[in-house]
């Protein structure tokens, strides 16, 4: 039918009562219908203003038919269609997909994708310039520094001046009041320059070239595909996928790269700039709100061609996405564990599919999920077998802590201490890795055995000696370190049990008093600038010994680092979670990969109580493939992921009784049928978290069973009320 809405308005009842679904950024079950006033013609994706209760809200005209649950007479009218770029169909598809896959209300997912403020007019940025001529004023040293910093003609921002001249705002204000500084409009923010695909890159080895050719073909095909780019650390995976980005640039299309720890990726950014002449746009939570607005808009207008970001970059409004790359695809950091519980790697593949673009997953130690997808023919695989330029893989040694234990109250075994000493004596760098922050994970009273526990969580308080406090790593609760036992009042009886990174640092200082030590943990490295500084200090050999938590494991390239010592290689194996072994192999392989990345060969020492464990043997022999086959063989029979599906229900309540009751009710209403198993309810390992009592149930199904409909029916049958909450974690990777 071909009729214009305003032709015969009175004859066309449905025109007068035209309604459209509008999704609002709130956790409602779905979109609401709104009546469309005659003068408006909203289309799916349009950003609109609608009434909600007594307020006006921004929403998005959604896809699908209106639901007619509200009668025409009670239907409220849309207020306006905003003059903003509509939300793209692929983003709406992504929102719907994530909502339905993770059982999250779509409006809640929408909050990640809707950013109307990005299109607000930017205030004119103001800064300062020098008055000319300068008035006769008293010139102090700080004032002199400010004036010197303004020697050029370009005005500069106040904050920048304060930083460079190391002065307070008062100094600037004083100069302005005296007429020595005048307000001035700052030059426009630097645009997002186009990376130059033809900027000279390295000459690829034949293996690398073959891999690059496959990726290039995937990009020029302009169609959805998934390729797993696999190769040992240092084999040139990054160089290879930079080639794919070059191809995408030549195609004039945009690229999204997800990194697990973008805030710590200064070296990656340097490499990108070296390859393409300019930096890419970055997206992560540390950006200023202005940069965030500018970046969002530049992506949406197709001005930012390459964006590297954290999980949330998935929701950027790329108009012409031609390539999606997920580096370190096996990283569990891609799983968001709070709020909307989703896996950014998996959703990146979904986004690529919705945009009909190729995705590339990159790892030295791919997840069993991705390996299984390759085996099933769903993903392609390209493989780089060797380290680039003849650099050899580090030699792995296991240090049996039973045979050569550390001295009493020490944690570094004599063979490791000897290795470090020898490395430092050769003028090379060493690294100690322990994935545990603080001084000691447990504080115990020698007199009565009392253990210092968090009052809000089922967890020990971790000592942070430098801060003189005990802290819960789950809820943040902290108390000053007591001098007497709170239980038996014995003085000076509290003893630190086990090592954290602070304690290892103390021991290392005692063993190597002359070594220049750098500690890299989230407590000491705050944000990207500090991380970049630390990396530079290591590259410049201003550091001899690096001591770090998992933040040292990822991606870094330190050419002078030749020894890596893993203080407790068994640490991740306990806890009995499904992927404990896989994750330990991945993490330790990553850490090991930091050693010997240039000419000098590297060596890795793993301290362990169980050298015979398959994880240690896999690392020792460098045979990850056999290890993964073994993992697969163990998981396949029980339909454990990736050969079956898992979803967790986490019940929490103010009281243990409330949690138990709900968990029991859920247990009774559990789905059953062929290929469906429900485990639990059981107390969660973190039975109390932030004062909430927690129980878990686990739904495990064959791969061909769709878990979402089961979950929906299950949850609908047992509604939560009062303080009780049920969180759903589809494809869980932590089981706390
Ligand atoms: P991966 O990502 O697999 O760990 P990288 O891409 O980081 O490996 O490569 C390791 C190191 O070798 C980097 O410093 C990189 O610049 C260098 N490199 C890799 N391939 C080449 C090449 N073809 N020519 C020159 N340098 C290379
Ligand atoms: Zn706590």
XYZ file of C-alpha atoms and ligand atoms in Angstrom:
764
model
C 0.000 0.000 0.000
C 1.285 3.366 -0.886
C -0.232 6.115 1.144
C 1.202 9.150 2.799
C 0.461 9.393 6.483
C -0.938 12.878 6.305
C -3.052 12.509 3.183
C -6.459 11.604 4.615
C -5.815 11.639 8.322
C -9.429 11.357 9.291
C -10.096 8.349 7.132
C -7.087 6.439 8.373
C -7.687 5.526 11.978
C -4.473 3.547 12.179
C -2.519 6.603 11.160
C -3.969 8.644 13.938
C -3.154 5.864 16.318
C 0.133 4.838 14.847
C 2.282 3.406 17.623
C 5.932 2.367 17.797
C 7.975 0.501 20.414
C 10.533 2.644 22.230
C 13.317 1.154 24.320
C 14.293 3.192 27.373
C 17.632 2.910 29.181
C 16.125 1.275 32.266
C 15.759 -2.337 33.356
C 12.189 -2.799 32.132
C 11.294 -6.107 30.538
C 11.161 -4.608 27.054
C 10.253 -1.552 24.957
C 7.056 0.420 25.595
C 4.611 1.492 22.929
C 4.163 5.209 22.271
C 1.663 6.966 20.080
C 3.185 8.834 17.164
C 1.831 12.359 16.725
C 0.899 13.170 13.167
C 3.783 15.567 12.587
C 6.422 12.946 13.487
C 7.635 10.023 11.453
C 9.997 8.059 13.680
C 11.901 5.127 12.215
C 13.642 2.276 14.055
C 16.874 3.589 15.570
C 15.686 7.167 15.912
C 16.551 8.790 19.225
C 13.342 10.185 20.663
C 12.005 12.024 23.662
C 9.044 10.360 25.380
C 7.112 10.816 28.614
C 7.750 8.323 31.401
C 5.727 8.842 34.560
C 6.175 12.540 35.201
C 9.484 12.898 33.424
C 10.730 13.127 29.893
C 13.204 10.473 28.859
C 15.437 9.731 25.921
C 14.762 6.415 24.243
C 15.325 4.632 20.980
C 12.644 3.573 18.526
C 13.025 -0.168 18.565
C 12.539 -2.916 16.038
C 9.624 -5.272 15.829
C 5.933 -4.747 16.139
C 4.350 -2.738 18.939
C 3.031 -5.034 21.676
C -0.407 -3.405 22.147
C -0.426 -4.231 25.852
C -1.594 -0.686 26.521
C -4.882 0.313 24.915
C -5.109 3.241 22.519
C -6.892 5.387 25.069
C -4.084 5.090 27.632
C -1.251 5.322 25.146
C 1.041 8.272 25.699
C 2.372 10.349 22.855
C 5.964 10.642 21.784
C 7.274 14.162 22.343
C 9.893 14.574 19.653
C 12.450 12.928 17.427
C 15.849 14.280 18.390
C 18.229 15.629 15.825
C 20.834 12.954 16.547
C 22.290 10.192 14.395
C 19.964 7.180 14.736
C 21.215 4.087 16.488
C 22.412 1.686 13.838
C 20.597 -1.556 13.147
C 23.663 -3.659 13.985
C 23.972 -1.983 17.392
C 20.288 -2.567 18.071
C 20.862 -6.164 17.059
C 23.798 -6.385 19.446
C 21.746 -4.945 22.313
C 18.957 -7.440 21.651
C 21.388 -10.311 21.325
C 23.242 -9.568 24.564
C 20.001 -8.992 26.432
C 18.536 -12.247 25.301
C 21.737 -14.295 25.654
C 22.563 -13.058 29.133
C 18.963 -12.674 30.354
C 19.509 -8.986 31.021
C 16.682 -6.474 30.466
C 17.375 -4.897 27.050
C 17.102 -1.371 28.438
C 19.977 -2.111 30.757
C 22.134 -3.215 27.836
C 20.983 -0.127 25.946
C 22.746 2.097 28.483
C 26.051 0.837 27.072
C 25.159 1.832 23.529
C 23.300 5.114 24.006
C 25.343 8.241 24.488
C 23.395 11.306 23.416
C 25.845 13.583 25.235
C 28.471 12.729 22.620
C 26.603 14.981 20.228
C 26.298 17.930 22.554
C 27.983 21.091 21.299
C 31.401 21.305 22.904
C 32.057 24.407 24.989
C 34.781 26.569 23.518
C 37.914 25.382 25.321
C 39.654 28.260 27.066
C 43.260 28.568 28.172
C 45.883 31.243 28.707
C 48.390 33.282 26.745
C 51.021 35.801 27.793
C 50.056 39.455 27.774
C 52.252 41.500 25.502
C 53.674 43.776 26.728
C 54.011 42.288 30.175
C 52.885 44.489 33.084
C 55.411 45.435 35.738
C 54.888 42.773 38.387
C 56.902 40.917 40.941
C 58.277 37.785 39.278
C 58.663 34.845 41.637
C 60.234 31.604 40.518
C 56.907 29.786 40.028
C 55.595 32.739 38.032
C 58.734 32.641 35.930
C 58.122 28.970 35.174
C 54.580 29.693 34.011
C 55.697 32.502 31.732
C 58.474 30.324 30.348
C 55.959 27.583 29.596
C 54.016 30.156 27.567
C 57.020 31.329 25.608
C 55.535 30.057 22.329
C 52.559 31.813 20.798
C 50.084 28.963 21.290
C 47.698 29.341 24.214
C 47.717 26.462 26.669
C 45.189 24.899 29.008
C 45.396 25.838 32.678
C 45.696 22.240 33.857
C 48.521 21.589 31.428
C 50.337 24.761 32.531
C 50.015 23.784 36.168
C 51.488 20.387 35.454
C 54.367 21.612 33.337
C 55.324 24.588 35.498
C 54.591 22.624 38.667
C 52.499 25.424 40.143
C 49.125 25.618 41.823
C 46.016 27.197 40.345
C 46.612 30.162 42.655
C 49.818 31.084 40.822
C 47.999 31.161 37.501
C 45.133 33.114 39.006
C 47.616 35.609 40.503
C 49.266 36.154 37.137
C 45.891 36.603 35.484
C 44.738 39.087 38.138
C 47.946 41.028 37.619
C 47.251 41.161 33.892
C 50.270 39.071 32.916
C 48.106 36.252 31.514
C 45.110 36.727 29.276
C 42.348 34.198 28.566
C 42.556 32.739 25.069
C 40.712 30.193 22.976
C 42.631 26.941 22.776
C 43.378 25.408 19.390
C 40.857 22.756 18.385
C 41.355 19.328 19.891
C 43.649 17.233 17.749
C 41.539 15.287 15.277
C 41.898 11.557 14.794
C 44.495 11.406 12.061
C 44.271 8.684 9.469
C 46.775 5.878 10.090
C 49.005 5.429 7.070
C 48.723 1.879 5.769
C 51.764 2.405 3.557
C 54.025 3.624 6.319
C 56.886 1.107 6.096
C 56.383 -1.983 8.222
C 58.678 -4.933 8.845
C 59.395 -7.545 6.209
C 57.432 -10.605 7.193
C 58.919 -14.072 7.366
C 57.366 -16.664 5.022
C 55.187 -18.086 7.826
C 54.068 -14.634 8.871
C 53.398 -13.692 5.266
C 51.201 -16.735 4.774
C 49.234 -15.902 7.907
C 48.926 -12.261 6.866
C 47.680 -13.308 3.429
C 44.867 -15.310 5.005
C 43.829 -12.368 7.156
C 44.063 -9.913 4.271
C 41.814 -12.140 2.196
C 39.316 -12.262 5.053
C 39.257 -8.455 5.152
C 38.865 -7.950 1.415
C 36.106 -10.570 1.311
C 33.977 -8.118 3.299
C 32.095 -10.994 4.860
C 31.737 -12.491 8.294
C 34.342 -15.074 9.238
C 36.294 -15.958 12.360
C 39.992 -16.759 12.266
C 42.048 -17.936 15.210
C 45.578 -16.530 14.913
C 47.725 -18.746 17.046
C 51.459 -18.782 17.686
C 53.927 -18.847 20.537
C 54.727 -15.591 22.330
C 57.095 -13.556 20.174
C 56.144 -15.280 16.917
C 54.917 -12.039 15.394
C 51.154 -12.362 15.790
C 50.877 -8.646 16.407
C 52.897 -7.801 13.291
C 50.654 -10.105 11.296
C 47.374 -8.622 12.444
C 48.725 -5.096 11.955
C 48.918 -6.166 8.287
C 45.244 -7.043 8.379
C 44.560 -3.588 9.802
C 46.594 -2.055 6.961
C 44.386 -3.867 4.476
C 41.265 -2.674 6.243
C 42.589 0.899 6.094
C 43.211 0.521 2.371
C 39.632 -0.663 2.016
C 38.647 2.581 3.708
C 36.911 0.741 6.523
C 37.153 0.853 10.300
C 38.889 -1.567 12.651
C 38.128 -2.382 16.265
C 40.795 -4.044 18.408
C 39.949 -5.308 21.876
C 42.792 -5.715 24.361
C 42.284 -7.173 27.831
C 44.096 -4.385 29.715
C 44.032 -1.357 27.507
C 45.164 0.918 30.331
C 48.412 -1.039 30.488
C 49.060 -1.183 26.796
C 51.525 1.649 26.207
C 53.888 -0.645 24.335
C 51.111 -1.768 22.053
C 50.228 1.856 21.291
C 53.885 2.638 20.562
C 54.004 -0.242 18.151
C 50.891 0.858 16.397
C 52.321 4.357 15.987
C 55.562 2.956 14.633
C 53.691 0.886 12.075
C 51.150 3.486 10.963
C 52.760 6.831 11.778
C 49.981 7.934 14.147
C 48.301 6.669 17.283
C 44.923 4.946 17.100
C 41.862 6.192 18.941
C 41.613 4.551 22.342
C 38.567 3.704 24.398
C 38.578 2.764 28.073
C 37.222 3.861 31.417
C 40.161 6.140 32.265
C 39.366 8.648 29.516
C 38.164 12.115 30.410
C 34.520 12.692 29.632
C 35.449 15.177 26.920
C 37.771 12.725 25.177
C 35.089 10.130 25.481
C 32.519 12.355 23.798
C 34.909 13.346 21.036
C 35.964 9.755 20.438
C 32.416 8.422 20.375
C 31.431 11.023 17.857
C 34.560 10.589 15.727
C 33.858 6.863 15.535
C 30.241 7.493 14.633
C 31.178 9.950 11.924
C 33.727 7.541 10.501
C 36.548 9.896 11.325
C 38.355 7.549 13.715
C 39.437 4.660 11.529
C 41.084 2.424 14.109
C 39.945 2.106 17.701
C 41.691 0.035 20.327
C 39.718 -0.463 23.448
C 38.450 -2.385 26.386
C 35.217 -4.396 26.468
C 32.915 -1.415 26.243
C 34.393 -0.418 22.858
C 32.098 -3.101 21.454
C 29.237 -0.628 21.653
C 30.888 2.198 19.700
C 28.791 3.297 16.711
C 31.130 2.289 13.848
C 29.342 3.060 10.590
C 31.664 0.893 8.512
C 33.319 -1.764 10.609
C 35.552 -3.889 8.411
C 37.585 -5.890 10.945
C 37.320 -6.910 14.592
C 40.397 -8.188 16.428
C 40.464 -9.669 19.918
C 44.028 -9.943 21.193
C 44.793 -12.413 24.010
C 41.419 -13.952 23.328
C 41.836 -16.512 26.110
C 41.970 -13.782 28.770
C 39.301 -14.030 31.411
C 39.448 -10.243 31.773
C 37.173 -10.136 28.740
C 34.383 -11.501 30.861
C 32.515 -8.745 32.614
C 31.478 -10.128 35.978
C 29.296 -7.353 37.337
C 26.207 -5.639 36.041
C 25.679 -7.074 32.589
C 27.528 -10.378 32.765
C 28.874 -10.926 29.257
C 31.989 -12.154 27.522
C 33.441 -9.451 25.297
C 35.278 -11.946 23.095
C 32.088 -13.778 22.271
C 30.119 -10.589 21.799
C 32.881 -9.240 19.526
C 32.219 -12.227 17.282
C 28.511 -11.407 17.414
C 29.199 -7.798 16.511
C 31.353 -8.912 13.584
C 28.556 -11.163 12.374
C 25.983 -8.380 12.633
C 28.290 -6.099 10.617
C 29.192 -8.883 8.204
C 32.866 -8.325 8.984
C 35.717 -10.726 9.730
C 36.819 -11.346 13.307
C 40.324 -12.403 14.300
C 40.985 -13.994 17.686
C 44.639 -13.897 18.713
C 46.463 -15.926 21.337
C 49.548 -17.935 22.146
C 47.380 -20.138 24.329
C 43.880 -20.146 22.845
C 40.913 -21.001 24.988
C 39.543 -24.498 24.644
C 36.348 -22.814 23.414
C 38.114 -21.363 20.395
C 40.081 -24.535 19.741
C 36.826 -26.508 19.758
C 35.320 -24.023 17.311
C 38.280 -24.590 15.001
C 37.897 -28.353 15.314
C 34.209 -28.099 14.534
C 34.984 -26.095 11.397
C 33.308 -22.938 12.667
C 36.571 -20.971 12.880
C 39.564 -20.921 10.593
C 43.003 -21.270 12.135
C 46.327 -19.776 11.118
C 49.414 -20.751 13.008
C 52.865 -19.227 13.509
C 55.126 -21.992 14.731
C 58.322 -20.152 15.744
C 59.570 -17.114 17.531
C 60.588 -14.392 15.152
C 64.214 -13.853 14.142
C 65.537 -17.101 15.553
C 64.847 -16.100 19.159
C 64.323 -19.380 20.976
C 61.576 -20.191 23.423
C 62.770 -19.850 26.994
C 64.078 -22.901 28.736
C 61.705 -24.022 31.483
C 62.922 -25.500 34.757
C 60.769 -26.821 37.578
C 62.008 -26.153 41.089
C 60.638 -28.817 43.407
C 59.883 -27.027 46.652
C 59.894 -30.331 48.540
C 63.434 -31.159 47.414
C 64.914 -27.667 47.716
C 62.715 -25.731 50.118
C 63.286 -22.055 50.862
C 64.727 -21.140 54.250
C 62.291 -20.713 57.098
C 59.929 -17.786 56.533
C 61.276 -17.318 53.055
C 59.653 -18.091 49.746
C 62.425 -18.097 47.171
C 64.135 -21.488 46.939
C 67.950 -21.531 46.788
C 68.109 -22.579 43.105
C 65.923 -19.609 42.126
C 67.966 -17.211 44.247
C 71.112 -18.509 42.531
C 69.561 -18.010 39.095
C 68.565 -14.450 39.898
C 72.033 -13.679 41.245
C 73.644 -15.052 38.091
C 71.280 -13.114 35.832
C 71.891 -9.848 37.625
C 75.643 -10.506 37.577
C 75.488 -10.760 33.775
C 73.804 -7.355 33.695
C 70.502 -8.839 32.520
C 67.049 -8.346 34.002
C 65.006 -10.791 36.052
C 61.322 -10.897 36.943
C 59.511 -12.510 39.853
C 55.868 -13.286 39.369
C 53.310 -13.878 42.084
C 49.656 -13.321 41.437
C 48.818 -12.076 44.884
C 48.705 -8.487 46.076
C 49.696 -7.322 49.540
C 52.091 -8.724 52.118
C 50.384 -11.901 53.287
C 47.061 -13.541 52.436
C 46.386 -14.628 56.013
C 47.112 -13.222 59.462
C 46.972 -15.676 62.338
C 47.338 -15.373 66.115
C 50.141 -17.629 67.338
C 48.624 -17.703 70.821
C 45.011 -18.710 70.125
C 44.922 -19.590 66.421
C 42.450 -16.814 65.594
C 42.414 -15.889 61.920
C 41.717 -12.358 60.834
C 38.586 -12.545 58.752
C 36.433 -10.027 56.897
C 33.230 -9.285 58.804
C 31.298 -8.986 55.521
C 32.721 -11.825 53.457
C 33.829 -15.430 53.663
C 37.412 -14.325 53.163
C 40.621 -13.667 55.059
C 41.874 -10.137 55.422
C 45.009 -9.548 53.392
C 47.813 -7.653 55.066
C 49.087 -4.582 53.240
C 52.145 -3.784 55.305
C 53.134 -0.603 53.502
C 49.726 0.863 54.301
C 49.701 -0.758 57.767
C 46.317 -2.280 57.231
C 44.429 -5.486 56.703
C 42.083 -5.410 53.758
C 39.398 -7.593 52.240
C 40.032 -8.034 48.519
C 36.370 -8.724 47.902
C 34.576 -5.826 49.573
C 37.420 -3.426 50.341
C 36.792 -3.467 54.111
C 40.041 -2.362 55.799
C 41.255 -2.019 59.376
C 44.553 -0.764 60.766
C 46.803 -3.751 61.476
C 46.163 -4.556 65.146
C 49.071 -4.950 67.562
C 47.156 -7.403 69.745
C 44.944 -10.341 68.832
C 41.316 -9.153 68.820
C 40.278 -12.569 70.119
C 42.676 -13.404 72.992
C 44.318 -9.992 73.420
C 47.810 -11.477 73.249
C 50.308 -8.771 72.303
C 52.447 -9.094 69.167
C 51.132 -12.556 68.485
C 49.720 -11.908 65.013
C 51.774 -13.603 62.332
C 51.735 -13.245 58.572
C 51.118 -16.542 56.800
C 52.146 -17.036 53.191
C 53.524 -14.527 50.750
C 52.034 -11.688 48.788
C 54.044 -9.577 46.440
C 55.091 -7.089 49.149
C 56.616 -9.873 51.158
C 58.511 -11.212 48.145
C 59.814 -7.708 47.558
C 61.070 -7.571 51.138
C 62.815 -10.897 50.675
C 64.305 -9.849 47.349
C 65.658 -6.653 48.889
C 67.354 -8.708 51.576
C 68.831 -11.141 49.044
C 69.844 -8.568 46.429
C 70.493 -5.318 48.280
C 72.103 -3.688 45.257
C 69.435 -4.560 42.724
C 67.140 -1.817 41.495
C 63.697 -3.258 42.106
C 60.443 -2.221 40.469
C 57.138 -3.497 41.822
C 54.314 -3.761 39.307
C 50.918 -4.384 40.842
C 47.641 -2.561 40.744
C 48.550 -1.003 44.123
C 51.757 0.531 42.752
C 50.925 1.189 39.105
C 47.930 3.460 38.873
C 46.724 3.764 35.318
C 48.220 4.061 31.870
C 50.752 6.824 32.522
C 52.389 4.990 35.410
C 52.398 1.756 33.424
C 54.070 3.468 30.480
C 56.699 4.958 32.787
C 57.389 1.579 34.344
C 57.746 -0.028 30.921
C 60.139 2.678 29.817
C 62.271 2.290 32.944
C 62.559 -1.423 32.190
C 63.385 -0.881 28.524
C 66.013 1.711 29.514
C 67.569 -0.798 31.923
C 66.958 1.467 34.885
C 65.571 -1.607 36.630
C 67.259 -4.933 37.456
C 64.510 -6.918 39.074
C 60.799 -6.623 38.338
C 58.372 -8.047 40.849
C 54.810 -8.216 39.673
C 51.322 -9.631 39.769
C 49.395 -10.614 36.655
C 49.824 -7.153 35.185
C 53.393 -8.115 34.227
C 52.207 -11.237 32.453
C 50.513 -9.585 29.529
C 51.949 -8.609 26.207
C 55.048 -6.755 27.391
C 58.175 -6.961 25.322
C 61.274 -6.420 27.469
C 64.355 -7.242 25.394
C 66.801 -7.387 28.305
C 64.703 -9.635 30.486
C 66.141 -13.137 30.504
C 64.884 -14.769 33.685
C 61.358 -15.211 34.957
C 60.788 -16.811 38.353
C 57.280 -17.923 39.237
C 57.055 -17.891 43.028
C 54.012 -20.147 43.328
C 53.194 -21.990 40.133
C 50.555 -24.064 41.961
C 48.565 -21.012 43.039
C 45.855 -21.157 40.381
C 45.401 -24.932 40.548
C 43.445 -25.004 43.756
C 39.778 -24.224 44.063
C 38.686 -27.021 41.760
C 37.100 -24.841 39.123
C 36.527 -26.273 35.719
C 39.206 -24.257 33.984
C 41.798 -24.060 36.781
C 44.351 -26.132 34.889
C 43.720 -24.463 31.547
C 43.975 -21.030 33.074
C 47.155 -21.824 34.962
C 48.827 -23.082 31.806
C 47.738 -19.981 29.915
C 48.880 -17.566 32.584
C 52.217 -19.246 33.230
C 52.888 -19.582 29.526
C 52.190 -15.868 29.129
C 54.504 -14.962 31.993
C 57.177 -17.275 30.663
C 56.854 -15.597 27.298
C 58.269 -12.404 28.807
C 61.711 -14.028 29.036
C 64.301 -14.027 26.276
C 62.454 -12.048 23.657
C 65.626 -10.748 22.031
C 69.015 -12.328 21.304
C 69.895 -13.562 24.790
C 68.097 -16.823 25.550
C 65.541 -16.823 28.318
C 65.009 -19.094 31.258
C 61.951 -19.661 33.410
C 61.914 -21.220 36.872
C 58.606 -22.485 38.202
C 58.502 -23.147 41.941
C 56.057 -25.967 42.594
C 55.106 -28.628 45.100
C 53.811 -30.887 42.339
C 56.272 -31.045 39.455
C 54.532 -34.167 38.194
C 51.215 -32.305 37.677
C 50.127 -32.286 33.998
C 50.145 -28.485 34.023
C 53.801 -28.378 35.066
C 54.711 -31.117 32.618
C 52.971 -29.305 29.763
C 54.924 -26.148 30.557
C 58.188 -28.033 31.031
C 57.871 -29.817 27.695
C 56.337 -26.816 25.957
C 53.618 -29.172 24.773
C 50.415 -27.207 25.147
C 48.702 -29.062 22.353
C 48.792 -32.405 24.153
C 47.668 -30.679 27.308
C 44.657 -29.166 25.582
C 43.755 -32.522 24.042
C 43.843 -33.999 27.509
C 41.651 -31.180 28.848
C 39.210 -31.744 26.028
C 39.126 -35.473 26.701
C 38.274 -34.776 30.333
C 35.509 -32.321 29.608
C 33.820 -34.011 26.683
C 32.196 -36.979 28.457
C 30.419 -34.889 31.103
C 29.245 -32.256 28.598
C 31.416 -29.667 30.296
C 32.158 -26.539 28.243
C 32.980 -26.150 25.472
C 31.281 -29.486 24.731
C 28.164 -28.577 26.639
C 26.585 -25.450 28.043
C 26.673 -24.033 31.544
C 24.733 -21.335 33.297
C 24.949 -20.392 36.952
C 22.245 -18.978 39.167
C 23.639 -17.038 42.092
C 21.108 -16.509 44.848
C 21.851 -13.829 47.392
C 19.897 -12.501 50.343
C 20.279 -10.534 53.558
C 19.883 -13.646 55.650
C 21.141 -17.206 55.355
C 17.556 -18.413 55.719
C 16.301 -16.235 52.910
C 19.065 -17.447 50.608
C 18.465 -21.081 51.567
C 14.739 -20.859 51.003
C 15.099 -19.324 47.561
C 17.847 -21.756 46.581
C 15.685 -24.678 47.710
C 12.677 -23.387 45.766
C 14.798 -22.978 42.669
C 16.161 -26.465 43.213
C 12.616 -27.886 43.298
C 11.595 -26.022 40.163
C 14.748 -26.970 38.297
C 14.362 -27.891 34.642
C 14.842 -31.524 33.739
C 14.930 -33.538 30.589
C 17.253 -35.246 28.207
C 20.730 -33.725 28.335
C 19.882 -31.411 31.234
C 21.511 -31.558 34.662
C 21.162 -29.164 37.575
C 23.881 -29.153 40.209
C 23.184 -27.635 43.615
C 21.939 -25.662 45.347
C 25.138 -25.337 47.340
C 26.674 -22.567 49.386
C 28.897 -20.465 47.145
C 32.614 -20.653 47.979
C 32.175 -16.991 48.849
C 29.208 -17.922 51.030
C 28.981 -14.386 52.349
C 29.961 -11.446 50.181
C 29.497 -7.840 51.248
C 27.190 -9.083 53.955
C 24.975 -11.026 51.541
C 24.476 -14.753 51.883
C 25.058 -16.595 48.645
C 24.017 -19.930 47.185
C 24.688 -21.319 43.741
C 22.948 -23.586 41.269
C 24.499 -24.728 38.045
C 22.590 -25.719 34.929
C 24.563 -27.967 32.612
C 23.199 -29.100 29.280
C 24.241 -30.761 26.103
C 25.428 -28.345 23.474
C 22.309 -28.731 21.364
C 20.039 -27.598 24.224
C 19.224 -23.877 24.266
C 19.710 -22.774 27.868
C 18.045 -19.348 27.681
C 14.451 -20.591 27.307
C 15.054 -23.054 30.143
C 16.442 -20.295 32.338
C 13.598 -17.943 31.514
C 10.950 -20.474 32.411
C 12.821 -21.498 35.538
C 13.201 -17.951 36.853
C 9.615 -17.098 36.010
C 8.421 -20.064 38.067
C 10.222 -18.853 41.207
C 9.987 -15.082 41.443
C 12.424 -13.418 43.812
C 11.048 -11.041 46.391
C 12.236 -8.899 49.274
C 15.992 -8.808 49.704
C 16.466 -11.914 47.580
C 18.226 -11.592 44.263
C 19.021 -14.121 41.600
C 21.882 -13.279 39.253
C 22.320 -15.253 36.075
C 25.756 -15.996 34.694
C 25.588 -17.669 31.305
C 28.887 -19.380 30.373
C 30.378 -18.756 33.823
C 34.144 -18.706 34.133
C 34.378 -17.993 37.845
C 32.571 -20.138 40.342
C 32.847 -18.058 43.494
P 53.560 -11.877 19.385
O 52.458 -10.898 19.186
O 53.336 -13.193 18.707
O 54.009 -12.047 20.800
P 55.144 -9.840 18.194
O 54.374 -9.452 17.002
O 55.055 -8.997 19.407
O 54.831 -11.338 18.597
O 56.678 -10.000 17.760
C 57.719 -10.190 18.701
C 58.846 -9.231 18.409
O 59.456 -9.557 17.168
C 58.391 -7.795 18.298
O 59.387 -6.931 18.803
C 58.253 -7.595 16.810
O 58.403 -6.249 16.432
C 59.364 -8.465 16.280
N 59.022 -8.960 14.966
C 58.081 -9.892 14.689
N 58.046 -10.137 13.371
C 58.961 -9.340 12.807
C 59.410 -9.131 11.449
N 58.890 -9.814 10.437
N 60.394 -8.240 11.258
C 60.946 -7.564 12.279
N 60.561 -7.709 13.563
C 59.597 -8.582 13.831
Zn 34.945 -8.377 52.654
